[in-house]
Short mmCIF file of C-alpha atoms in Angstrom, two decimals:
data_model
loop_
_atom_site.label_atom_id
_atom_site.label_comp_id
_atom_site.label_asym_id
_atom_site.label_seq_id
_atom_site.Cartn_x
_atom_site.Cartn_y
_atom_site.Cartn_z
CA MET A 236 0.01 -0.05 0.02
CA ALA A 237 1.48 3.44 -0.95
CA THR A 238 1.42 6.23 1.64
CA VAL A 239 0.48 9.63 0.52
CA VAL A 240 2.46 12.60 2.28
CA ARG A 241 1.33 16.26 1.78
CA TRP A 242 4.15 18.33 0.18
CA GLN A 243 4.68 21.56 2.34
CA PRO A 244 6.70 23.89 0.18
CA TRP A 245 6.83 26.87 2.68
CA THR A 246 8.09 24.50 5.44
CA GLU A 247 10.87 23.28 2.92
CA LEU A 248 11.79 26.72 1.86
CA ALA A 249 11.90 27.97 5.62
CA GLY A 250 14.33 24.88 6.54
CA LEU A 251 16.48 25.90 3.41
CA GLN A 252 16.74 29.55 4.44
CA THR A 253 17.81 28.28 7.88
CA GLU A 254 20.48 25.91 6.49
CA MET A 255 22.02 28.70 4.23
CA SER A 256 22.12 31.13 7.02
CA ARG A 257 23.99 28.84 9.18
CA LEU A 258 26.34 27.89 6.31
CA MET A 259 27.18 31.57 5.41
CA ASN A 260 27.48 32.65 8.97
CA GLY A 261 29.89 29.92 9.30
CA LEU A 262 31.97 30.78 6.24
CA LEU A 263 32.05 34.82 7.35
CA GLU A 264 33.27 33.90 11.02
CA GLY A 265 36.00 31.52 10.14
CA ASN A 266 36.03 28.87 13.07
CA GLY A 267 32.60 28.57 13.85
CA LYS A 268 30.81 31.07 16.14
CA THR A 269 33.91 32.18 18.18
CA ASN A 270 33.83 35.72 16.73
CA GLN A 271 30.01 36.41 17.86
CA SER A 272 29.56 38.92 20.49
CA TRP A 273 28.95 37.56 24.10
CA VAL A 274 25.62 38.71 25.76
CA PRO A 275 24.82 37.06 28.82
CA ALA A 276 21.54 35.30 29.81
CA LEU A 277 18.99 37.28 32.02
CA ASP A 278 16.14 36.32 34.13
CA VAL A 279 13.79 38.81 35.28
CA TRP A 280 11.06 38.24 38.09
CA GLU A 281 8.74 40.36 40.14
CA THR A 282 7.69 40.20 43.85
CA ASP A 283 5.40 42.38 45.65
CA THR A 284 8.11 45.05 46.40
CA GLU A 285 10.54 44.67 43.80
CA VAL A 286 11.88 43.54 40.54
CA VAL A 287 14.80 41.59 40.18
CA TYR A 288 17.30 41.10 37.22
CA ALA A 289 19.75 38.19 37.18
CA PHE A 290 22.53 37.89 35.04
CA ASP A 291 24.58 34.73 34.40
CA LEU A 292 28.44 36.03 34.43
CA PRO A 293 30.43 32.98 35.22
CA GLY A 294 34.19 33.60 35.39
CA LEU A 295 33.94 37.33 35.90
CA THR A 296 35.06 39.16 39.15
CA GLU A 297 33.34 41.99 40.64
CA ASP A 298 35.83 44.20 39.49
CA GLU A 299 35.15 43.42 35.66
CA ILE A 300 31.46 44.26 36.05
CA ALA A 301 29.99 47.96 35.97
CA ILE A 302 26.29 48.86 36.59
CA GLU A 303 24.88 52.36 35.79
CA ALA A 304 21.48 53.67 36.26
CA HIS A 305 20.57 56.76 34.37
CA ASP A 306 17.37 58.14 32.77
CA GLY A 307 15.26 55.37 33.46
CA SER A 308 17.44 52.67 32.33
CA LEU A 309 19.68 50.29 33.84
CA THR A 310 23.07 49.31 31.83
CA VAL A 311 25.28 46.44 32.97
CA THR A 312 28.68 46.24 31.21
CA GLY A 313 31.57 43.68 31.64
CA GLU A 314 34.33 41.94 30.04
CA ARG A 315 35.58 38.70 30.17
CA THR A 316 39.21 37.81 28.90
CA ARG A 317 40.45 34.95 27.41
CA THR A 318 43.67 33.58 29.47
CA ASP A 319 46.64 32.92 27.28
CA GLU A 320 48.00 30.13 29.15
CA THR A 321 49.84 27.27 27.44
CA SER A 322 49.99 23.92 28.66
CA ASN A 323 50.48 20.36 27.37
CA ASP A 324 46.73 20.07 26.96
CA ARG A 325 45.32 20.23 23.50
CA PHE A 326 42.26 22.31 22.68
CA TYR A 327 40.01 21.02 20.04
CA ARG A 328 36.98 23.20 20.20
CA PHE A 329 36.48 26.77 21.74
CA GLU A 330 32.80 27.29 22.52
CA ARG A 331 32.89 29.83 25.62
CA ARG A 332 32.40 33.66 24.55
CA TYR A 333 35.06 36.27 25.31
CA GLY A 334 35.07 39.83 24.98
CA THR A 335 33.01 42.83 26.19
CA PHE A 336 29.30 43.14 26.44
CA THR A 337 26.63 45.85 27.34
CA ARG A 338 23.08 45.19 28.05
CA THR A 339 20.53 47.94 28.90
CA ILE A 340 17.04 47.45 30.28
CA GLY A 341 14.46 49.95 31.11
CA LEU A 342 13.37 50.48 34.74
CA PRO A 343 9.91 50.94 35.99
CA GLN A 344 8.90 54.65 35.99
CA GLY A 345 9.46 56.39 39.16
CA VAL A 346 12.08 54.23 40.55
CA SER A 347 14.68 55.73 42.92
CA GLU A 348 18.11 54.89 41.34
CA ASP A 349 19.63 55.32 44.99
CA ALA A 350 17.50 52.32 46.18
CA ILE A 351 18.86 49.84 43.63
CA GLN A 352 21.24 47.10 45.00
CA ALA A 353 23.33 44.68 43.41
CA ILE A 354 24.74 41.39 44.86
CA TYR A 355 27.00 39.02 42.93
CA THR A 356 27.30 35.48 44.15
CA ASN A 357 28.70 32.31 42.33
CA GLY A 358 28.65 33.81 39.01
CA VAL A 359 25.23 35.37 39.28
CA LEU A 360 24.76 38.99 39.31
CA GLU A 361 21.35 39.95 40.89
CA ILE A 362 20.01 43.42 40.80
CA HIS A 363 17.19 44.30 43.08
CA VAL A 364 15.08 47.22 41.95
CA PRO A 365 12.54 48.31 44.62
CA LYS A 366 9.03 49.28 43.00
CA PRO A 367 8.02 52.80 43.29
CA GLU A 368 5.18 53.76 45.54
CA GLN A 369 1.82 53.86 43.60
CA ALA A 370 0.27 57.27 43.61
CA LYS A 371 -2.82 57.19 45.62
CA PRO A 372 -5.97 58.85 44.32
CA ARG A 373 -7.16 62.06 45.85
CA ARG A 374 -10.63 62.96 46.02
CA ILE A 375 -11.15 66.48 44.78
CA GLN A 376 -14.51 68.40 46.00
CA VAL A 377 -16.30 70.19 43.34
CA GLY A 378 -16.84 73.83 44.64
CA ASN A 379 -17.14 74.50 48.25
CA GLY A 380 -20.34 73.16 49.02
CA SER A 381 -22.53 76.39 48.29
CA GLN A 382 -24.14 77.61 45.21
CA ALA A 383 -21.75 80.06 43.28
CA THR A 384 -23.12 82.57 40.65
CA ILE A 385 -20.92 83.55 37.91
CA GLU A 386 -21.46 86.82 36.54
CA GLY A 387 -20.05 88.27 32.97
CA GLU A 388 -21.01 90.59 30.22
CA ALA A 389 -21.66 89.71 26.62
CA THR A 390 -19.89 91.30 23.97
CA LYS A 391 -20.90 91.80 20.25
CA LYS A 392 -18.38 91.10 17.47
#
């Protein structure tokens, strides 16, 4: 019995495009993906009182990380350098990224930049941003409780 398979040309075209892109990137970069820029992974979560940003920065020391809050944005910059140690070991593949990275994130409106705290433990940088207090609605009285009369003059043009 023959099996009939439906041909989906758009799916095959998308797969061909992906493979061609991978091939061209490999040719332009030389040795695989070692020349791509390094961007650390980021997790973001929210509690009742704060927003927490967690960056994976393995191999960096606190001195190699800079954090700056300015005009409603938070910028984290760092640099991981490749060591030029030589030994009898042979390396066949380099997959870890090296170089400088910069990542900028928008902060919630009204955040006090002085209240932001950063903790760096075991290669994970956690930045704790306290949520700003929500403005509470204010009830506004219309008039002063008594009838007011507005007087004026009509003018002709």
